[in-house]
Amino acid sequence: MFSSRQKAEVHIEKQASWLKYPHKLNLYDQPPLEDITVEEFESCAIDRLRVLAEIESSFARNRPFDELKTITLAQCEKYLPMASNTAITVDRDAQRWKDVVGHFVLRLAFCRSEELRRRFVKAELTLFRVRYDNCSPSEIKDFLESRDFGWTQVDGAEKTKYFTQLRALSIQKAAPQQKAPPTDVEHLEEFHKVRWTRVPDLVERRKVFLQGGWAYVPAREQASIVFQEFQSRLENSLEMTAKALPRLDEDTRLIPILENLSQGFLAGVPSEWSAPEGSGEEIRADMIDELSRKHFPMCMRNLHDNLRRDHHLKHFGRLQYGLFLKTLGLSIEEALLFWRRSFSGYTDDQFNKNYKYNIRHSYGLEGRRANYPGKSCQQILTSDQPGSNDSHGCPYRHFSPDNLQTALLSMYASQGLTTADLPEIITTVKAGHYHVACTRVFEITHAMQGVKKGEGIGGGESVTHPNQYTTTSRQIERALVESVKMEVDGDVHMET
């Protein structure tokens, strides 16, 4: 007779066998063969890239693995959920299909250079490791049994032959809260042997017993073999994909998508941001000076300061700043008022003739009448590169180190940034992690409001859009004001 728990486990196991993708873990050795739309092609890849880009940012910030794991799981929950086989009310196949499609699309995007391949493999391996660590023992066991990892289980005779050496590995892990090391072969943990070249990390850390070119790997270190197998398979697959990629050159629909995706590690994956609804206030022209000092990221603060100094911005500067203000919530009426006041050296006729049309065009009121969104960090970094006399672009990328440090202190010293913070920021910039540097500035300048190092704009997430930076900053301020107001109201109520 089976217990109710055993019956439930059998039922779940049968259900898993019906799934096209029966495991949360995947070595991605079988590409999806179904027809998919261009929209699915792009959306699946973008959601996966959001997770991988945040992993890349965590590398740049030297986060410990436990912290990286927490942040990655939170990102997966938002963009790439993966339910276990026990979640029978969830469409697990749909989740896993999206995961597989996103992975193979990103292979196409990141196979085109050795540097992109290296970064992609590192991020994908970390995602696989995070998921592996988050799986239950039964899920891991089922996955391992479904694949041939080329290892050989060490039998009793071999355990007896090398008992002293294998027991020594068990002694290494012994801790006060753990059981004593085994005294006989029967109580020795399981071991698998592979060629030592497959586990160089374990050899380096002296976690295996070496004999005749074989590495005897204890069960607790088995994951290292799995991770190495994942990495080597992915590296080989990316090289094969790179050779096949030229066949896609004639498909004008996919190449632009892949080009855009391959920029994802440069500045994360942008979100569409707008002023929060129900905030209780509109953005007006006379508010922008104060907002810039308190809430703007460096790119927009630089544009605003140059506009105030020169009473003019060149075309791409006006475009970048104008779309930012529009997305922040500045109406067309207030925008015309703001720009007219800012261009104080021009007559009404000059302003109307040379600038008014472009402002209305950006709001979708002229020309094609398209509703243009604010530019993301990725767009600012990769398009319309600034010349020596331009003000647009990303200061973290386009300023010299000396000018960047001077500008940072000039703009943010009043918000708590000091010279002691500059080395960390400049090091991050030199490594090419511009949005990570911007995120660190956000943390420093909002430390007095309770933002801690590593929190980013919430949950460890990095800045990927100037409006995201400003919106989050304003939300933090609004929450603090509401908190103080509640405390004051509470004190008044107690006095009465």
Coordinates of C-alpha atoms in Angstrom, one line a residue:
M1 CA 0.0 0.0 0.0
F2 CA 1.2 3.5 -0.8
S3 CA 0.9 6.4 1.5
S4 CA -0.9 9.6 0.4
R5 CA 2.5 11.3 0.0
Q6 CA 3.9 8.5 -2.1
K7 CA 0.8 8.6 -4.3
A8 CA 1.2 12.3 -4.8
E9 CA 4.8 11.9 -5.8
V10 CA 3.9 9.2 -8.3
H11 CA 1.2 11.5 -9.7
I12 CA 3.6 14.4 -10.0
E13 CA 6.2 12.1 -11.7
K14 CA 3.7 11.0 -14.2
Q15 CA 2.6 14.5 -14.9
A16 CA 6.3 15.5 -15.5
S17 CA 6.7 12.7 -18.0
W18 CA 3.9 14.3 -20.1
L19 CA 5.7 17.6 -20.3
K20 CA 7.7 18.4 -23.4
Y21 CA 10.3 20.0 -21.1
P22 CA 10.2 17.8 -18.0
H23 CA 13.0 19.6 -16.1
K24 CA 13.6 23.1 -14.8
L25 CA 17.2 22.6 -15.7
N26 CA 18.3 22.5 -19.3
L27 CA 21.5 21.9 -21.2
Y28 CA 19.9 23.5 -24.3
D29 CA 21.1 20.7 -26.6
Q30 CA 17.8 20.7 -28.5
P31 CA 16.7 23.9 -30.2
P32 CA 12.9 24.7 -30.5
L33 CA 11.5 23.5 -33.8
E34 CA 8.1 25.2 -33.7
D35 CA 7.2 28.2 -35.8
I36 CA 7.3 31.4 -33.8
T37 CA 6.4 35.0 -34.6
V38 CA 8.9 37.8 -34.9
E39 CA 7.3 39.3 -31.8
E40 CA 7.8 36.1 -29.8
F41 CA 11.4 35.9 -31.1
E42 CA 12.2 39.3 -29.7
S43 CA 10.1 39.3 -26.5
C44 CA 11.5 36.0 -25.3
A45 CA 15.0 37.1 -25.9
I46 CA 14.5 40.5 -24.2
D47 CA 13.1 39.0 -21.0
R48 CA 15.9 36.6 -20.8
L49 CA 18.4 39.4 -21.5
R50 CA 17.0 41.4 -18.6
V51 CA 18.1 38.6 -16.3
L52 CA 21.5 38.1 -17.9
A53 CA 22.2 41.8 -17.9
E54 CA 21.6 42.1 -14.2
I55 CA 23.9 39.1 -13.6
E56 CA 26.5 41.0 -15.7
S57 CA 26.0 44.1 -13.5
S58 CA 26.4 41.9 -10.4
F59 CA 29.8 40.8 -11.7
A60 CA 30.8 44.4 -12.1
R61 CA 29.8 45.2 -8.6
N62 CA 31.7 42.2 -7.1
R63 CA 28.6 40.9 -5.4
P64 CA 29.0 37.7 -3.4
F65 CA 27.2 34.7 -4.8
D66 CA 24.5 34.6 -2.2
E67 CA 23.6 38.2 -3.0
L68 CA 23.8 37.7 -6.7
K69 CA 21.5 34.6 -6.3
T70 CA 18.9 36.6 -4.5
I71 CA 18.8 39.4 -7.1
T72 CA 18.8 36.9 -10.0
L73 CA 15.9 34.9 -8.6
A74 CA 14.0 38.1 -8.1
Q75 CA 14.6 39.1 -11.8
C76 CA 13.7 35.6 -12.9
E77 CA 10.4 35.8 -11.0
K78 CA 9.6 39.1 -12.9
Y79 CA 10.8 38.2 -16.4
L80 CA 11.6 34.5 -16.6
P81 CA 9.6 32.4 -14.0
M82 CA 10.3 28.7 -13.9
A83 CA 7.9 26.7 -11.7
S84 CA 8.9 23.3 -10.4
N85 CA 7.1 20.1 -11.4
T86 CA 5.0 20.2 -8.2
A87 CA 3.3 23.4 -9.4
I88 CA 0.6 21.6 -11.3
T89 CA -1.6 24.6 -11.7
V90 CA 1.1 26.5 -13.7
D91 CA 1.7 26.0 -17.5
R92 CA 5.2 24.7 -17.0
D93 CA 5.8 23.9 -20.6
A94 CA 4.9 27.4 -21.7
Q95 CA 7.4 28.8 -19.1
R96 CA 10.2 26.4 -20.2
W97 CA 9.4 27.0 -23.9
K98 CA 9.9 30.7 -23.4
D99 CA 13.2 30.0 -21.6
V100 CA 14.5 27.8 -24.4
V101 CA 13.5 30.2 -27.2
G102 CA 15.1 33.1 -25.4
H103 CA 18.3 31.2 -24.9
F104 CA 18.7 30.2 -28.6
V105 CA 17.8 33.7 -29.9
L106 CA 20.5 35.1 -27.6
R107 CA 23.0 32.6 -29.0
L108 CA 22.4 34.2 -32.3
A109 CA 23.0 37.7 -30.9
F110 CA 26.1 36.9 -28.8
C111 CA 27.9 34.4 -31.0
R112 CA 29.4 37.1 -33.3
S113 CA 32.6 37.9 -31.4
E114 CA 34.9 36.2 -28.9
E115 CA 34.2 38.9 -26.3
L116 CA 30.4 38.6 -26.6
R117 CA 30.6 34.8 -26.4
R118 CA 32.8 34.9 -23.3
R119 CA 30.4 37.3 -21.5
F120 CA 27.3 35.3 -22.6
V121 CA 28.8 32.0 -21.4
K122 CA 29.7 33.5 -18.0
A123 CA 26.2 35.0 -17.5
E124 CA 24.4 31.8 -18.7
L125 CA 26.5 29.6 -16.6
T126 CA 25.7 31.7 -13.5
L127 CA 22.0 31.6 -14.3
F128 CA 22.2 27.8 -14.6
R129 CA 24.1 27.6 -11.3
V130 CA 21.5 29.8 -9.5
R131 CA 18.7 27.6 -10.8
Y132 CA 20.6 24.4 -9.9
D133 CA 21.1 25.7 -6.3
N134 CA 17.4 26.6 -6.1
C135 CA 16.2 23.1 -7.2
S136 CA 15.1 20.5 -4.8
P137 CA 17.2 17.3 -4.4
S138 CA 14.6 15.3 -6.3
E139 CA 14.6 17.7 -9.2
I140 CA 18.4 17.6 -9.4
K141 CA 18.3 13.8 -9.2
D142 CA 15.8 13.5 -12.0
F143 CA 17.7 15.9 -14.2
L144 CA 21.0 14.1 -13.7
E145 CA 19.5 10.8 -14.5
S146 CA 18.1 12.2 -17.7
R147 CA 21.6 13.0 -19.1
D148 CA 24.8 11.2 -19.7
F149 CA 27.5 13.3 -18.0
G150 CA 30.3 10.8 -18.8
W151 CA 31.1 9.9 -15.2
T152 CA 31.5 6.5 -13.7
Q153 CA 30.2 5.6 -10.3
V154 CA 32.9 4.3 -8.0
D155 CA 32.0 0.8 -6.8
G156 CA 32.6 -0.9 -3.5
A157 CA 35.8 -2.6 -4.5
E158 CA 37.4 0.7 -5.6
K159 CA 36.1 2.4 -2.5
T160 CA 37.9 -0.3 -0.4
K161 CA 41.1 0.0 -2.4
Y162 CA 41.3 3.8 -1.9
F163 CA 39.4 4.0 1.4
T164 CA 42.0 6.1 3.2
Q165 CA 42.2 8.7 0.5
L166 CA 38.4 8.9 0.0
R167 CA 37.8 9.1 3.7
A168 CA 40.2 12.0 3.8
L169 CA 37.9 13.9 1.5
S170 CA 35.0 13.2 3.8
I171 CA 37.0 14.5 6.8
Q172 CA 37.6 17.8 4.9
K173 CA 33.8 18.6 5.0
A174 CA 33.3 17.4 8.6
A175 CA 32.1 20.2 10.8
P176 CA 30.9 20.3 14.5
Q177 CA 27.2 20.2 13.4
Q178 CA 27.8 17.3 11.0
K179 CA 28.2 13.6 11.6
A180 CA 31.6 12.2 12.2
P181 CA 33.6 11.0 9.2
P182 CA 32.8 7.4 8.1
T183 CA 34.8 4.5 9.6
D184 CA 34.0 1.9 7.0
V185 CA 33.3 1.6 3.3
E186 CA 29.5 1.2 3.7
H187 CA 29.1 4.6 5.3
L188 CA 31.4 6.4 2.7
E189 CA 29.5 8.9 0.5
E190 CA 29.0 8.3 -3.2
F191 CA 31.9 9.1 -5.5
H192 CA 32.1 9.4 -9.3
K193 CA 35.2 9.5 -11.3
V194 CA 36.0 11.5 -14.4
R195 CA 39.2 12.5 -16.2
W196 CA 40.9 15.2 -14.1
T197 CA 40.9 17.7 -17.0
R198 CA 37.1 18.0 -16.6
V199 CA 37.3 19.3 -13.1
P200 CA 40.3 21.7 -13.0
D201 CA 38.6 23.9 -10.4
L202 CA 38.2 21.0 -8.0
V203 CA 41.8 19.9 -8.6
E204 CA 43.0 23.4 -7.9
R205 CA 41.0 23.5 -4.6
R206 CA 42.1 20.0 -3.7
K207 CA 38.5 18.7 -3.5
V208 CA 39.2 15.5 -5.3
F209 CA 41.4 12.4 -5.1
L210 CA 43.6 11.9 -8.2
Q211 CA 44.8 8.5 -9.3
G212 CA 46.0 7.4 -12.8
G213 CA 44.6 10.5 -14.5
W214 CA 41.2 10.1 -12.9
A215 CA 39.6 12.5 -10.5
Y216 CA 37.4 10.9 -7.8
V217 CA 34.7 13.4 -7.1
P218 CA 32.5 13.2 -3.9
A219 CA 28.8 13.5 -4.4
R220 CA 28.7 17.0 -2.8
E221 CA 31.0 18.3 -5.5
Q222 CA 29.1 16.6 -8.3
A223 CA 27.6 20.0 -9.4
S224 CA 31.1 21.1 -10.6
I225 CA 31.0 18.4 -13.3
V226 CA 27.5 19.5 -14.4
F227 CA 28.6 23.2 -14.5
Q228 CA 31.7 22.3 -16.5
E229 CA 29.6 20.2 -18.9
F230 CA 27.1 23.1 -19.4
Q231 CA 30.0 25.5 -20.1
S232 CA 31.8 23.4 -22.6
R233 CA 28.7 22.5 -24.5
L234 CA 27.6 26.1 -24.7
E235 CA 31.1 27.3 -25.8
N236 CA 31.1 24.7 -28.6
S237 CA 27.5 25.5 -29.6
L238 CA 28.3 29.3 -29.9
E239 CA 31.2 28.6 -32.2
M240 CA 29.0 26.5 -34.4
T241 CA 26.3 29.2 -34.4
A242 CA 28.9 31.8 -35.4
K243 CA 29.8 29.8 -38.5
A244 CA 26.1 29.4 -39.4
L245 CA 25.1 33.1 -38.7
P246 CA 26.0 34.5 -42.2
R247 CA 23.0 32.5 -43.6
L248 CA 20.7 34.9 -41.7
D249 CA 22.1 38.0 -43.5
E250 CA 19.3 38.0 -46.0
D251 CA 16.6 38.1 -43.4
T252 CA 16.1 41.8 -42.9
R253 CA 13.6 41.2 -40.1
L254 CA 16.0 39.4 -37.7
I255 CA 19.4 41.1 -38.2
P256 CA 18.3 44.5 -36.6
I257 CA 16.8 42.6 -33.6
L258 CA 20.0 40.6 -33.1
E259 CA 22.1 43.7 -33.4
N260 CA 20.0 45.5 -30.8
L261 CA 20.1 42.5 -28.4
S262 CA 23.9 42.2 -28.7
Q263 CA 24.1 45.6 -27.0
G264 CA 22.3 44.4 -24.0
F265 CA 25.3 44.0 -21.7
L266 CA 26.4 47.5 -22.4
A267 CA 23.6 49.2 -20.5
G268 CA 21.1 46.6 -19.5
V269 CA 17.7 46.2 -21.1
P270 CA 15.6 49.3 -21.0
S271 CA 12.0 49.5 -19.7
E272 CA 9.5 52.0 -21.0
W273 CA 9.1 54.6 -18.2
S274 CA 6.6 57.4 -17.7
A275 CA 5.6 59.7 -14.8
P276 CA 3.8 57.6 -12.2
E277 CA 0.0 57.9 -12.3
G278 CA -1.8 59.4 -9.4
S279 CA 1.2 61.2 -8.1
G280 CA -0.9 64.2 -7.2
E281 CA 1.1 66.8 -9.1
E282 CA 1.9 67.6 -12.7
I283 CA 5.4 68.4 -14.1
R284 CA 5.5 72.1 -14.8
A285 CA 8.1 74.2 -16.5
D286 CA 8.9 76.1 -13.3
M287 CA 9.6 72.8 -11.4
I288 CA 12.4 71.6 -13.7
D289 CA 15.3 73.5 -12.1
E290 CA 14.6 72.0 -8.7
L291 CA 13.9 68.5 -10.1
S292 CA 17.2 68.6 -11.9
R293 CA 19.2 69.3 -8.7
K294 CA 17.5 66.6 -6.7
H295 CA 16.4 63.8 -9.0
F296 CA 18.1 63.9 -12.4
P297 CA 20.8 61.4 -13.6
M298 CA 24.1 62.8 -14.8
C299 CA 23.2 62.8 -18.5
M300 CA 20.1 64.9 -18.0
R301 CA 21.7 67.1 -15.3
N302 CA 24.5 67.9 -17.8
L303 CA 22.0 68.8 -20.5
H304 CA 20.0 71.0 -18.1
D305 CA 23.1 72.8 -16.8
N306 CA 24.4 73.5 -20.4
L307 CA 20.9 74.7 -21.4
R308 CA 20.9 77.2 -18.5
R309 CA 24.4 78.3 -19.2
D310 CA 24.2 78.7 -23.0
H311 CA 20.4 79.3 -23.4
H312 CA 20.6 76.7 -26.3
L313 CA 21.1 73.1 -27.0
K314 CA 22.0 71.5 -30.4
H315 CA 19.6 69.2 -32.1
F316 CA 20.5 65.8 -30.5
G317 CA 20.7 67.5 -27.1
R318 CA 17.2 68.9 -27.5
L319 CA 15.9 65.6 -28.6
Q320 CA 17.5 63.6 -25.8
Y321 CA 16.4 66.1 -23.1
G322 CA 13.0 66.9 -24.6
L323 CA 11.9 63.3 -24.8
F324 CA 13.1 62.7 -21.2
L325 CA 11.0 65.6 -20.0
K326 CA 8.1 64.5 -22.0
T327 CA 8.3 60.9 -20.6
L328 CA 8.7 62.5 -17.1
G329 CA 5.2 64.1 -17.5
L330 CA 5.8 67.5 -19.0
S331 CA 2.8 68.4 -21.2
I332 CA 3.2 70.0 -24.6
E333 CA 2.0 73.4 -23.3
E334 CA 4.5 73.3 -20.4
A335 CA 7.2 72.1 -22.8
L336 CA 6.7 75.0 -25.2
L337 CA 6.8 77.3 -22.2
F338 CA 10.0 75.7 -20.8
W339 CA 11.9 75.8 -24.1
R340 CA 10.8 79.3 -24.9
R341 CA 12.1 80.6 -21.6
S342 CA 15.3 78.6 -22.0
F343 CA 16.0 80.0 -25.4
S344 CA 15.9 83.5 -24.1
G345 CA 18.3 84.9 -26.7
Y346 CA 15.9 84.3 -29.5
T347 CA 12.9 86.3 -30.7
D348 CA 9.4 84.7 -30.8
D349 CA 9.6 84.5 -34.6
Q350 CA 13.0 82.8 -34.4
F351 CA 11.8 80.3 -31.8
N352 CA 8.6 79.5 -33.6
K353 CA 10.3 79.1 -37.0
N354 CA 13.3 77.0 -35.9
Y355 CA 12.3 75.0 -32.8
K356 CA 8.5 74.9 -32.1
Y357 CA 7.8 72.4 -34.9
N358 CA 10.4 69.9 -33.6
I359 CA 9.0 70.2 -30.1
R360 CA 5.5 69.5 -31.3
H361 CA 6.9 66.7 -33.5
S362 CA 8.4 64.9 -30.5
Y363 CA 4.9 64.9 -28.9
G364 CA 3.4 63.3 -32.0
L365 CA 1.5 66.5 -33.0
E366 CA 3.4 67.0 -36.3
G367 CA 4.8 64.9 -39.1
R368 CA 4.2 61.2 -38.7
R369 CA 2.4 61.9 -35.4
A370 CA 4.4 59.1 -33.7
N371 CA 4.5 59.0 -29.9
Y372 CA 8.2 59.0 -29.3
P373 CA 9.4 57.6 -25.9
G374 CA 12.3 58.8 -23.9
K375 CA 15.7 57.4 -24.9
S376 CA 17.0 54.5 -22.8
C377 CA 20.6 54.2 -21.5
Q378 CA 21.3 51.7 -24.3
Q379 CA 20.1 54.2 -27.0
I380 CA 22.0 57.1 -25.4
L381 CA 25.2 55.0 -25.3
T382 CA 25.1 53.6 -28.8
S383 CA 23.3 56.1 -31.1
D384 CA 24.1 59.7 -32.2
Q385 CA 27.6 59.8 -30.7
P386 CA 28.4 63.3 -29.5
G387 CA 31.1 65.5 -31.0
S388 CA 33.4 67.9 -29.0
N389 CA 30.8 70.7 -28.9
D390 CA 27.8 68.5 -28.1
S391 CA 26.1 68.1 -24.8
H392 CA 24.1 64.9 -25.4
G393 CA 25.3 61.3 -24.7
C394 CA 26.3 59.6 -21.5
P395 CA 28.9 61.4 -19.4
Y396 CA 30.2 58.2 -17.9
R397 CA 31.2 57.1 -21.4
H398 CA 31.8 60.3 -23.3
F399 CA 33.6 62.4 -20.6
S400 CA 37.3 62.1 -20.0
P401 CA 38.1 60.7 -16.5
D402 CA 39.3 64.1 -15.2
N403 CA 36.2 65.9 -16.6
L404 CA 33.9 63.2 -15.2
Q405 CA 35.3 63.4 -11.7
T406 CA 35.0 67.2 -11.8
A407 CA 31.5 67.1 -13.1
L408 CA 30.4 64.4 -10.5
L409 CA 31.6 66.6 -7.6
S410 CA 30.1 69.7 -9.1
M411 CA 26.7 68.1 -9.5
Y412 CA 26.4 65.7 -6.6
A413 CA 28.6 66.9 -3.7
S414 CA 25.5 68.6 -2.1
Q415 CA 23.8 65.2 -2.2
G416 CA 26.6 63.4 -0.4
L417 CA 29.1 62.3 -3.0
T418 CA 32.7 62.9 -2.0
T419 CA 36.2 62.4 -3.5
A420 CA 36.4 59.1 -1.6
D421 CA 33.6 57.7 -3.8
L422 CA 35.3 58.6 -7.1
P423 CA 37.9 55.7 -7.4
E424 CA 35.2 53.1 -7.3
I425 CA 33.1 54.9 -9.9
I426 CA 36.0 55.6 -12.2
T427 CA 37.1 51.9 -12.0
T428 CA 33.7 50.8 -13.0
V429 CA 33.6 53.3 -15.9
K430 CA 37.0 52.1 -17.2
A431 CA 35.7 48.6 -17.2
G432 CA 32.9 49.7 -19.5
H433 CA 30.0 49.3 -17.0
Y434 CA 28.6 52.7 -17.4
H435 CA 25.1 52.0 -16.1
V436 CA 26.6 50.3 -13.1
A437 CA 28.5 53.5 -12.3
C438 CA 25.3 55.5 -12.7
T439 CA 23.6 53.1 -10.3
R440 CA 26.3 53.5 -7.7
V441 CA 25.9 57.3 -7.9
F442 CA 22.2 56.9 -7.3
E443 CA 22.9 54.8 -4.2
I444 CA 25.4 57.3 -2.9
T445 CA 23.2 60.4 -3.5
H446 CA 20.2 58.6 -1.9
A447 CA 22.0 57.1 1.1
M448 CA 20.5 59.7 3.4
Q449 CA 17.0 58.5 2.3
G450 CA 17.9 54.9 3.3
V451 CA 19.2 53.5 0.0
K452 CA 22.1 51.1 0.8
K453 CA 25.0 50.0 -1.3
G454 CA 23.9 47.2 -3.6
E455 CA 20.2 48.0 -3.6
G456 CA 20.3 50.0 -6.8
I457 CA 16.9 51.4 -7.7
G458 CA 15.2 48.6 -5.8
G459 CA 15.9 44.9 -5.3
G460 CA 19.5 45.3 -6.5
E461 CA 18.3 46.3 -10.0
S462 CA 20.6 48.6 -12.1
V463 CA 19.6 51.8 -13.8
T464 CA 18.8 51.2 -17.5
H465 CA 16.7 54.4 -18.3
P466 CA 17.1 58.0 -17.2
N467 CA 13.4 58.3 -16.5
Q468 CA 13.7 55.2 -14.3
Y469 CA 16.4 56.9 -12.3
T470 CA 14.3 60.1 -11.8
T471 CA 11.0 58.4 -11.2
T472 CA 12.5 56.1 -8.5
S473 CA 14.3 59.1 -6.9
R474 CA 11.0 61.1 -6.7
Q475 CA 9.1 58.0 -5.3
I476 CA 11.7 57.7 -2.5
E477 CA 11.3 61.4 -1.6
R478 CA 7.5 61.2 -1.8
A479 CA 7.5 58.2 0.5
L480 CA 9.7 60.0 3.1
V481 CA 7.5 63.1 3.0
E482 CA 4.4 60.9 3.6
S483 CA 6.2 59.1 6.5
V484 CA 7.2 62.4 8.1
K485 CA 3.6 63.7 7.7
M486 CA 2.2 60.6 9.3
E487 CA 4.5 61.0 12.3
V488 CA 3.6 64.7 12.7
D489 CA -0.1 63.9 12.4
G490 CA 0.3 61.1 15.0
D491 CA 2.1 63.5 17.4
V492 CA -0.6 66.1 17.0
H493 CA -3.3 63.5 17.6
M494 CA -1.6 62.3 20.8
E495 CA -1.3 65.9 22.1
T496 CA -5.0 66.5 21.6

